[in-house]
Structures are given as structure tokens and as C-alpha cells.
Coordinates of C-alpha atoms in Angstrom, one line a residue:
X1 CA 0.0 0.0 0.0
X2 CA 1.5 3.5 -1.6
X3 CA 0.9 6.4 1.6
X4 CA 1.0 9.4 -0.2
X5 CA 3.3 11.5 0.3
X6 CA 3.7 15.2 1.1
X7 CA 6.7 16.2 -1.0
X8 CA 5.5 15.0 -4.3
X9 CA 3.9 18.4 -5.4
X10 CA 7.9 20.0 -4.4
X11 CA 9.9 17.3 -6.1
X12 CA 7.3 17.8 -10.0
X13 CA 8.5 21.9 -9.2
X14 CA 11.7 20.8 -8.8
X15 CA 12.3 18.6 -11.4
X16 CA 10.8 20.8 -13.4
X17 CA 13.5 23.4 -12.4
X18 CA 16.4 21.8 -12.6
X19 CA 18.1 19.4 -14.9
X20 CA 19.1 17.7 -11.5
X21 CA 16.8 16.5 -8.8
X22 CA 18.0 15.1 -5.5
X23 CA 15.9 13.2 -2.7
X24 CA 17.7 13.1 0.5
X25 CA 17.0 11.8 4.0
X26 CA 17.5 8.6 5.9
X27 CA 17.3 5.1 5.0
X28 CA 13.9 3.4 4.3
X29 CA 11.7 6.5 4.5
X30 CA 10.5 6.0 0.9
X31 CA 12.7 8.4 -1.5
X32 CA 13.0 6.0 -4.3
X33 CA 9.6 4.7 -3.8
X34 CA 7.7 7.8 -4.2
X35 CA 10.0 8.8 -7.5
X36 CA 9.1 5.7 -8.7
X37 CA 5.4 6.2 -8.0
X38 CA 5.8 10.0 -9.8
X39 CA 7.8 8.5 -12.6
X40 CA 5.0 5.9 -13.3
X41 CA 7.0 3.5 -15.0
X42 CA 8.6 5.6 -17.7
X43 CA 12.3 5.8 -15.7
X44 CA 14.6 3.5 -15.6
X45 CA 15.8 2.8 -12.0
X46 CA 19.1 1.4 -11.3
X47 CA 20.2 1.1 -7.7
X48 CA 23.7 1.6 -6.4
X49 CA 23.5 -1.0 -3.7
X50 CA 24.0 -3.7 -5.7
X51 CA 27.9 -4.3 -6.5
X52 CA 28.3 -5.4 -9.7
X53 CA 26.2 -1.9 -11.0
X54 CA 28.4 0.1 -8.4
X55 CA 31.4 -1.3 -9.3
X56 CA 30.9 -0.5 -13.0
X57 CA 29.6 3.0 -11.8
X58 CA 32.8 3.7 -9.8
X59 CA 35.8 2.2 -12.3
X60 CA 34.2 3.2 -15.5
X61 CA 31.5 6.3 -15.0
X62 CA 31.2 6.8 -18.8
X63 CA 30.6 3.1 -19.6
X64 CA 27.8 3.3 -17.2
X65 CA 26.0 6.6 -18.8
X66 CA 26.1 4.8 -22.1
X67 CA 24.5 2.0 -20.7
X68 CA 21.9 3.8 -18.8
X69 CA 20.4 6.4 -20.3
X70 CA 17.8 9.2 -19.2
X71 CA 15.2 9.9 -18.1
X72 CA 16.3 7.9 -15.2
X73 CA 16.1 7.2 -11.4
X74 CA 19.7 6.0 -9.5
X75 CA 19.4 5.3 -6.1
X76 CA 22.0 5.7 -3.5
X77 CA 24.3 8.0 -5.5
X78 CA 26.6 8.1 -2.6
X79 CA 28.3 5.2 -3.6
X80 CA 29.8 6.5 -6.6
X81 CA 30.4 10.0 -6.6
X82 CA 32.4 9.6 -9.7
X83 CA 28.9 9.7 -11.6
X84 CA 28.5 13.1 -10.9
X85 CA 31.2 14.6 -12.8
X86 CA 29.5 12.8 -16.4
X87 CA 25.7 13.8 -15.1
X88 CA 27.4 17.6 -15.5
X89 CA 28.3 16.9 -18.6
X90 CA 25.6 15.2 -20.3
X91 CA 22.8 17.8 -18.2
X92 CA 25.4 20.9 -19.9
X93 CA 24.6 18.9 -23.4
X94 CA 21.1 18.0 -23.3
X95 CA 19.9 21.3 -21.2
X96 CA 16.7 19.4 -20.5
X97 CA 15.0 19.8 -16.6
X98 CA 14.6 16.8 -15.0
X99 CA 16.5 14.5 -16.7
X100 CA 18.2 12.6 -13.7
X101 CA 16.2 12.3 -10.6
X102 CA 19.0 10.6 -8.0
X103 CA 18.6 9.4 -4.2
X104 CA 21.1 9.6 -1.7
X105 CA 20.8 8.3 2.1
X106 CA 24.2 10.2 3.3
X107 CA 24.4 14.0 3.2
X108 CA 27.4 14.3 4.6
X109 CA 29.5 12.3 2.3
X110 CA 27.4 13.6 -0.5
X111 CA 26.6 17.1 -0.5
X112 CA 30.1 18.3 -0.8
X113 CA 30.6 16.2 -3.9
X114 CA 27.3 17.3 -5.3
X115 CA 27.7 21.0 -4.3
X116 CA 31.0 20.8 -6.5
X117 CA 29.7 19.5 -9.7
X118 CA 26.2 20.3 -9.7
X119 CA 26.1 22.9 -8.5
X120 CA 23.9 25.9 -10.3
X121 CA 22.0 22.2 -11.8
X122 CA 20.3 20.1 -9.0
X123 CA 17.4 21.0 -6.7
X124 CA 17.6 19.0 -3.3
X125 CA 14.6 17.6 -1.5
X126 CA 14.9 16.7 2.3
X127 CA 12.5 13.7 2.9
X128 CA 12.1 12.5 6.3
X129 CA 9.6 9.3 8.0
X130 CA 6.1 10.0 7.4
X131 CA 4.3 12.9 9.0
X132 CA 1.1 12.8 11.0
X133 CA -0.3 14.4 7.9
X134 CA 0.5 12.0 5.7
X135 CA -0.4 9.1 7.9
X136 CA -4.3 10.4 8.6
X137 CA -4.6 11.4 4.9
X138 CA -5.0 14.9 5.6
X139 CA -3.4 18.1 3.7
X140 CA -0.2 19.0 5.0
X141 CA 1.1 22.7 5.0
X142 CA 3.7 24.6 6.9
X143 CA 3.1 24.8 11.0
X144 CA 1.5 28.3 11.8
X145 CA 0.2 29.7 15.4
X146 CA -2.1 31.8 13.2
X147 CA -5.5 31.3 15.3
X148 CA -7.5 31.8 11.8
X149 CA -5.7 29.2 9.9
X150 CA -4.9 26.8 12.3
X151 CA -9.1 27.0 13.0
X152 CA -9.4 26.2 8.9
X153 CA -7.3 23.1 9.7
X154 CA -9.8 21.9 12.6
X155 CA -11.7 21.1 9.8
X156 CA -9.7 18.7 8.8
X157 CA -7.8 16.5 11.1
X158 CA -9.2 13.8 13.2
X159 CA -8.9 14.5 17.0
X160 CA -6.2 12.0 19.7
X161 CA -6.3 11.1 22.5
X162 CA -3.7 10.7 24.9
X163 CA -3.3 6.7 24.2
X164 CA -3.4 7.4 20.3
X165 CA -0.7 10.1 20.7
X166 CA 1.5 7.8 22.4
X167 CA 1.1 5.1 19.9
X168 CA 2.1 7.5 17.4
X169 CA 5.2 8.7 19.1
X170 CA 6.5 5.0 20.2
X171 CA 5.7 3.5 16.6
X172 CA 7.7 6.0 15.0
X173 CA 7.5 7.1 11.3
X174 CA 8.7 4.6 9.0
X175 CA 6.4 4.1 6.4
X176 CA 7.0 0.0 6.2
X177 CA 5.8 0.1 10.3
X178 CA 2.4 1.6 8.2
X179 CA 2.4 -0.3 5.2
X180 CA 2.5 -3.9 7.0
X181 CA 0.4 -3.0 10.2
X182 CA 1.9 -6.7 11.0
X183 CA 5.3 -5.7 11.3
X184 CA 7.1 -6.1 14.4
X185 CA 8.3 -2.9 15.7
X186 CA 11.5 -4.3 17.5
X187 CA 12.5 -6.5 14.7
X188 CA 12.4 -3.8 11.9
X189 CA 14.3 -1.2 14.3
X190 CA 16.5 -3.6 15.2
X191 CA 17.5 -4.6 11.6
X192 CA 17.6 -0.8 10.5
X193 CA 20.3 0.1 13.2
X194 CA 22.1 -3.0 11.7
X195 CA 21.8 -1.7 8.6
X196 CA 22.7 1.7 9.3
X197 CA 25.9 1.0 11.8
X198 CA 27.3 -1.6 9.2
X199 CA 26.1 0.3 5.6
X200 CA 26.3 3.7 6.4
X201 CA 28.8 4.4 9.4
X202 CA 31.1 2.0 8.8
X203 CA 30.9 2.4 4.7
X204 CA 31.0 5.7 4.5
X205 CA 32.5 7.6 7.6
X206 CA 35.5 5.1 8.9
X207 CA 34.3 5.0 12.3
X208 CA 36.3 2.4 13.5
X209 CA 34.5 0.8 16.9
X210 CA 30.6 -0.3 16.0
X211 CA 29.9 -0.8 19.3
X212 CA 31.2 2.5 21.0
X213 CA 29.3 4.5 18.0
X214 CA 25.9 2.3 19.1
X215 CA 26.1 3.6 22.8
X216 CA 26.6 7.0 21.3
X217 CA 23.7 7.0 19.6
X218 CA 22.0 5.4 22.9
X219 CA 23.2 8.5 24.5
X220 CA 22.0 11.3 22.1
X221 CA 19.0 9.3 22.6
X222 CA 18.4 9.5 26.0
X223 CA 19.3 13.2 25.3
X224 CA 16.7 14.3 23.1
X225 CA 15.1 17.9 23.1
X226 CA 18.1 18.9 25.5
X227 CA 20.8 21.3 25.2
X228 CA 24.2 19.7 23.9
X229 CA 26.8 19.1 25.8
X230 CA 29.5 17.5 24.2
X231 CA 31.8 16.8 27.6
X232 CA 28.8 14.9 28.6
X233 CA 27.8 13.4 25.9
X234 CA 32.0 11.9 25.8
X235 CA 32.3 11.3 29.2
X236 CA 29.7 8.9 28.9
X237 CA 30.4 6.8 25.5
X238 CA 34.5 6.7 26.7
X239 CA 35.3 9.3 24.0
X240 CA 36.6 12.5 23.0
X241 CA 35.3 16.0 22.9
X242 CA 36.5 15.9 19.4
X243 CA 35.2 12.7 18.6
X244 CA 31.6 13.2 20.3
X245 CA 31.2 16.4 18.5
X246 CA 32.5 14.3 15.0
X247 CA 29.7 11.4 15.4
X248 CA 27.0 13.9 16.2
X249 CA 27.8 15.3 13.0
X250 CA 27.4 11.9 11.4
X251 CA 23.9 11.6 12.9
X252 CA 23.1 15.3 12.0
X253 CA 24.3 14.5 8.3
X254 CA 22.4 11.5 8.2
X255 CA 18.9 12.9 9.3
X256 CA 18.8 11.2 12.3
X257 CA 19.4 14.0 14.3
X258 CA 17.9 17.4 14.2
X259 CA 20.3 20.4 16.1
X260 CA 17.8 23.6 17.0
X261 CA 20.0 26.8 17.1
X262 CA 19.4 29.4 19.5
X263 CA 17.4 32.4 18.5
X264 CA 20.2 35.0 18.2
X265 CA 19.5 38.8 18.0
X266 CA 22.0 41.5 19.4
X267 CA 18.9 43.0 22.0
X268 CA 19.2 39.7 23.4
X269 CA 21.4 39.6 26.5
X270 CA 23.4 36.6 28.1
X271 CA 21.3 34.0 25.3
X272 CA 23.1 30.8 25.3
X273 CA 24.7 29.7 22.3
X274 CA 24.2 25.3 23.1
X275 CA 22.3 23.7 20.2
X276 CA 19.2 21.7 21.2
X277 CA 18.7 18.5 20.1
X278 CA 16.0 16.4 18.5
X279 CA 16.1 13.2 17.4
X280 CA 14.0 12.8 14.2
X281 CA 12.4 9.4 14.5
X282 CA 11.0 8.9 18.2
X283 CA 10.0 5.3 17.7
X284 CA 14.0 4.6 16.9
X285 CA 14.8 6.8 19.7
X286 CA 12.1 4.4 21.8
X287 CA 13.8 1.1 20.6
X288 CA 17.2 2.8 21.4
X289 CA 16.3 3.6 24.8
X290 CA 14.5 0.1 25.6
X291 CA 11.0 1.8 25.5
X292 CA 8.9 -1.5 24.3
X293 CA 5.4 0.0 24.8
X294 CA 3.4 2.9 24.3
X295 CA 2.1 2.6 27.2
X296 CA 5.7 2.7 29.5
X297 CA 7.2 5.5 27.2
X298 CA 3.5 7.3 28.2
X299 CA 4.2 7.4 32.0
X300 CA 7.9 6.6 31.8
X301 CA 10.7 9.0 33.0
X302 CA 10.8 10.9 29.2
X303 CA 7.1 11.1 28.3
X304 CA 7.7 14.9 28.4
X305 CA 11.1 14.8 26.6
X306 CA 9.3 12.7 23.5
X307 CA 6.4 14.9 23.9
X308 CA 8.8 17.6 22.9
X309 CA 10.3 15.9 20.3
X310 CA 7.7 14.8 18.3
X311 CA 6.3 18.4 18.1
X312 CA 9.1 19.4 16.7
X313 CA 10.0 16.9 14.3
X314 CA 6.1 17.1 13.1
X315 CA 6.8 21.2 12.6
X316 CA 10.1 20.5 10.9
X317 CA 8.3 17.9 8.9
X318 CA 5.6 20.3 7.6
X319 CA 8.2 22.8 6.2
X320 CA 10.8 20.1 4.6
X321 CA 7.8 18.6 2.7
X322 CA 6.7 21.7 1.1
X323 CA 10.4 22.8 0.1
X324 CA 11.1 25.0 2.3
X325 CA 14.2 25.4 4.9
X326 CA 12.2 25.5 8.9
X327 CA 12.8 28.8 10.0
X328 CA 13.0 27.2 13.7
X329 CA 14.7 28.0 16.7
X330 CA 14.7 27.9 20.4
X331 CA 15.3 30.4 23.1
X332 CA 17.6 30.2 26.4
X333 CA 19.2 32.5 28.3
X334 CA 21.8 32.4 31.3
X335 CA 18.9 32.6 34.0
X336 CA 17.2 29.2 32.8
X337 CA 14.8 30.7 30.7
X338 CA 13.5 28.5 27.9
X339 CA 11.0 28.9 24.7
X340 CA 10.7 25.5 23.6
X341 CA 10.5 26.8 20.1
X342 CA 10.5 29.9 17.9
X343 CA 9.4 30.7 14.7
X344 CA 11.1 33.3 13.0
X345 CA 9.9 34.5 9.4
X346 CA 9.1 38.0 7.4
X347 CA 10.6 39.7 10.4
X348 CA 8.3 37.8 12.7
X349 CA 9.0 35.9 16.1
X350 CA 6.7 33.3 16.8
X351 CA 7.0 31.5 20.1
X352 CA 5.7 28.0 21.1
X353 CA 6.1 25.9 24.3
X354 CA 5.2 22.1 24.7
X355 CA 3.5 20.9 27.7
X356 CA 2.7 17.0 27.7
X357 CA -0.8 18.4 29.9
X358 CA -4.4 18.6 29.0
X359 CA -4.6 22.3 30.8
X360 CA -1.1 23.6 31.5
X361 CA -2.7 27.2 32.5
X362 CA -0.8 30.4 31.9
X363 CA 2.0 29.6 33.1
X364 CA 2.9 28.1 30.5
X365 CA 3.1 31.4 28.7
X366 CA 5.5 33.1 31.3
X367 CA 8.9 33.4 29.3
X368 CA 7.2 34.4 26.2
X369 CA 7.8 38.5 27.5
X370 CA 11.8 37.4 27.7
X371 CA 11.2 38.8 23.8
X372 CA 9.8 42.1 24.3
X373 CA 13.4 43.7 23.4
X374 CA 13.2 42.6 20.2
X375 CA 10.3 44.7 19.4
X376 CA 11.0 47.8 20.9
X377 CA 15.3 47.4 20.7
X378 CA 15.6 50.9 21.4
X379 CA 14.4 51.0 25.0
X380 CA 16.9 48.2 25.6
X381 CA 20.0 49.9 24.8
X382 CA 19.3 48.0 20.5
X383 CA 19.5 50.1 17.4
X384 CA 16.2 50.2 15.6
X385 CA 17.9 47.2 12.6
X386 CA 16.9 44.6 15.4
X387 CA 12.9 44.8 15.8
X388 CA 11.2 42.2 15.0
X389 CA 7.4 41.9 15.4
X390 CA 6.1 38.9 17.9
X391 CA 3.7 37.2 16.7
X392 CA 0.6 34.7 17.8
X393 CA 2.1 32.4 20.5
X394 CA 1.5 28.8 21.0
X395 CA 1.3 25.7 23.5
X396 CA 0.7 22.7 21.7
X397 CA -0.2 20.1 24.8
X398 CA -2.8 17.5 25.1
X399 CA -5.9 20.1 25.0
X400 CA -9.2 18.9 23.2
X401 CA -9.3 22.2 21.3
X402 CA -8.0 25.2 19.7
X403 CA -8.7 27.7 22.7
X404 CA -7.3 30.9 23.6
X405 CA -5.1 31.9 26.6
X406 CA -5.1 35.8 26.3
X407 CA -4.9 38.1 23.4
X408 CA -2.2 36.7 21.7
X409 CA -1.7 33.1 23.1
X410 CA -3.6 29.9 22.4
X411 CA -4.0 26.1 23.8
X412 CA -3.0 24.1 20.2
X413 CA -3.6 20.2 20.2
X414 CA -0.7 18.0 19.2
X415 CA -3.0 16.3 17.1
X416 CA -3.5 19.6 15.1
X417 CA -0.1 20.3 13.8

């Protein structure tokens, strides 16, 4: 069963842009399937993970582009960069768009290579696990606290309840998990941090101990929607500052991981500079972390932290689909101050906090006036460059309905985003 996907209407404007199109994002969220759903059976599609076609890709590029020949889909380009030198050179010749639609489930081994001979000639799409949108059938557009439209969307999206939420969260995104309702959640996560650890890290990045890079990733885990803190994060695997810091990348590259920056504007005093991070996928984040039931991650010790988590990565989600680069960040200052989340686009700051409660009350609210400065910079010792308008705040928690806290704050339902 094909679960429609969000990101089909931006890769058809893509392709249609560039001679180059590029689906990227972690293993097994269904890049190569939806291109072969939009292609409809008139692209060839020839796959990198088999040797004998990556070894003829690698040792003799130009033998390979006379054997395959466009329109056509190759999947897992990061195998053998050495294509993209002769996909130049036969996109310079032809100057047709969309000849070459090409998949690739490592950024960071890949983007350099692309960004040096494509560049000016491929359009990149970022595709992550499903989305709740995509799961319930529902139109998916860009996260907004705007009361009006987010009351438009009421319209459309089934309500949750706590229970459903949490099955949502703990079964994670993969569209397989929602193609074969059958499928065992701890085998398939089980096998994909196989496949990852031995295809991708070990492939692709030389990192030399398996097992130390597992408990990493075990610890990032246990650290999602928290500040990083890379002596910590060492001190706990048996590694290096340096070498935390250079596997965090790795995960970052490889869409696992999601790092929030801080919102930074020069009215802002004493803001901290720590990313935040998110892990992208809670139910691998739940198999990670030995969560084996909706039920225990519900009333377990990180309910709130996977709460937080989710939000986010449903927000990010909602912008990567249609295109666009999320204009999200997070707030922090040096007196333990926190905005979950910010918004920040067309000059205007949108905040959002996450509460895991059905009424969290106006207290939720509280740091939201930590942004005033930004609006009036001039009574704050800013030059008048820095205002930024703050816009319709949000706190998405466990509420049965859109309702409004004050003038510019509202309850939002996680089940709305």
C-alpha cells in the first residue's frame, strides 16, 4: 500500500526546475519509492546498492552513462560520486530539466561532492519518515500559530487522545511500520540500526569501533530535546570531545538528528549559544532507549522529553515537505529561561512551548515577555535594525481544542499540527 506523500507536489517543481533533482534523508523512509510512484514506469531505476552496477559506476563512469540512459532514477548515489562529474556533462549537453532524478541516504558524504559538480544544476529535496499528515490522509502545510488558519485546519484532522498520541510517538515514522500493520516494531528497528551501523557508518564515515558509536547513539538518545553538551555526551560513550562532537555530525548529516539553534539577535542579553537537540524518529529513539510499549514510554521517566520531540520533528516535517528550509529555533538565556521553540519568518518571532498536559494554564506562557526587546530594541539599549514583530504564541499540549489563553496566546492540540 502507496501512503501518499507530502513532498511530491515540491519534487514535480523541482524537477521541473532543474536538470538535476535530489531526494535526500534517511534510509527506508521511501525516497525511491515515491520517484518511482511519480515516474510511473517511464524511468529507468538502477540502484547503487548492488555491487556489480556500483562497481561498473565507480571504475568506468562513462561506460555506465552509455549503458543507462535518461530519463532515469539512480538510487543511492553516494556510492559513486564519480557519476557526478559525467551527469554535468551530459545535463550541460542536453539542457533538458529533469532528466536525472537521484537518491542519496548520506548527506554528509554527499553534499560536498554534489555542491562541486552540480552545483547551479540540481534542486535538493529533504525527505524525512512519514508525517502525521501524511499518515491520517490529511493536507499538509507549513506549521503556523495563526488562530484563523490553524481553526481552517480543525476542519480537517481527526482528534487523539492521549493513548493514540503515544502510539504514534512509540511506533515511530517509518512508512514500512504503516504499510505492513503486521510488522514487528523491535525487529524492523532492530535490523535498521544494523543496517545503518554496518552500511552507512562503517561504509562511509571510517568510524572504527561499531559498538562504541551504538552507545553513542544510545546517549543522544536519552538526550533528546536537551541542550548539547559535548563533555557529557563523551564522558559517557568513553570518547573524546572531538570525537563526540565528530559522530554527532554523522547523525546530524544522516537525518537522524535534528540540532535547534538558538534564537540570536543583538537586544538579546546573556542567550546561550548550546544547540538543542531532537532526534527525528522517536520510535528509533524508543527502541534505542529500551521503550517496548506505548504505554511505559507514556508514563515513563521521558514522556515529556518525546512529547517535545515529536512536536518538533512534526513542525520540521511540515516545512521540509513543502520545500522550504524551517525557520525554527529555540530560546535560552543564562537565568534558565526556555521557549521551547520559535518561529522566525518575514521579520516575525513566533513563540511555542510544549507541555505533555491537557490544561497547562498560563504559566505556561510566562517566558514568552523574555522577547519584548526585540520589538521595541531601542528601550533596551538596541539600534532600531533589530525589531522584530512577535507574533501569535502557541502551546501545543494534550488540550481537546484550539482555545485561547489571552490576546495573543492559544492552547494548540498536538494532534493539530
Amino acid at each position: 500500500m502507496y501512503i501518499e506523500r507530502a513532498a511530491e507536489q515540491t519534487v514535480k517543481k523541482v524537477s521541473d526546475t532543474f536538470p538535476v533533482l535530489l531526494v535526500t534523508g534517511p534510509r527506508q523512509v521511501g525516497k525511491t519509492t515515491m520517484l518511482k510512484k511519480l515516474a510511473g514506469g517511464k524511468r529507468e531505476v538502477v540502484s547503487l546498492d548492488g555491487m556489480d552496477v556500483r562497481l561498473l559506476a565507480k571504475t568506468d563512469p562513462e561506460l555506465f552513462m552509455q549503458r543507462y540512459k535518461p530519463p532515469i532514477i539512480i538510487d543511492e548515489i553516494q556510492y559513486a560520486p564519480e557519476l557526478l562529474p559525467y551527469i554535468k556533462m551530459a545535463v550541460d549537453e542536453s539542457g533538458k530539466n529533469g532528466d536525472y532524478w537521484l537518491t542519496g541516504s548520506q548527506a554528509f558524504h554527499l553534499m560536498k561532492n554534489v555542491s562541486e559538480s552540480l552545483a547551479g544544476r540540481v534542486g535538493i529535496v529533504n525527505l524525512l519518515g512519514l508525517s502525521a499528515s501524511e499518515i491520517g490522509g490529511v493536507p499538509s502545510v507549513p506549521f503556523t500559530t495563526d488562530p484563523a488558519r490553524l481553526m481552517e485546519r480543525m476542519r480537517e484532522v481527526p482528534k487523539m487522545g492521549l493513548g493514540d498520541v503515544y502510539r504514534r510517538i512509540w511506533r515511530g515514522s517509518m512508512p514500512r511500520l504503516y504499510q505492513q500493520e503486521s510488522a514487528d516494531w523491535e525487529t524492523y528497528y532492530r535490523s535498521y540500526v544494523e543496517t545503518y551501523l554496518q552500511r552507512d557508518v562503517r561504509d562511509l564515515t571510517q568510524v572504527g569501533d561499531e559498538l562504541s558509536f551504538y552507545q553513542f547513539m544510545i546517549a543522544v538518545a536519552a538526550r533528546t530535546s536537551r541542550p548539547v553538551v559535548y563533555e557529557e555526551l563523551a564522558a559517557e560513550v568513553g570518547i573524546s570531545s572531538p570525537t563526540a562532537k565528530k559522530w554527532l555530525s554523522i547523525l546530524v548529516s544522516s537525518r537522524i538528528v535534528a540540532l535547534v539553534q538558538p534564537y540570536h539577535n543583538d537586544v538579546l542579553k546573556r542567550v546561550t549559544k548550546m544547540p538543542l537537540l531532537h532526534f527525528l524518529d522517536t520510535g528509533l529513539a524508543a527502541y534505542l532507549l529500551k521503550w517496548n510499549t506505548p504505554e511505559a514510554l507514556e508514563s515513563g521517566a521521558m514522556a515529556g522529553s518525546f512529547f517535545e520531540t515529536y512536536v518538533f520533528s512534526e513542525i520540521y516535517k511540515s516545512y521540509l515537505n513543502e520545500g522550504k528550509e524551517p525557520p525554527v529555533f529555540y530560546y535560552r538565556d543564562k537565568s534558565q529561561r526556555e521557549i521551547d521553540l520559535l518561529l522566525y519568518e518575514n521579520g516575525v518571532l513566533s513563540p511555542i512551548e510544549v507541555k505533555k498536559a491537557a490544561s497547562p494554564g498560563k504559566a505556561a506562557v510566562k517566558n514568552f515577555h523574555v522577547l519584548e526587546p526585540v520589538e521595541h530594541p531601542e528601550k533596551f539599549g538596541g539600534v532600531k535594525s533589530l525589531k522584530a514583530s512577535v507574533g501569535n504564541g502557541a502551546v501545543v499540549c494534550m488540550a481537546n481544542d484550539l482555545l485561547p489563553i489571552d490576546q495573543k496566546n492559544w492552547y494548540v492540540p498536538v494532534w493539530l499540527i
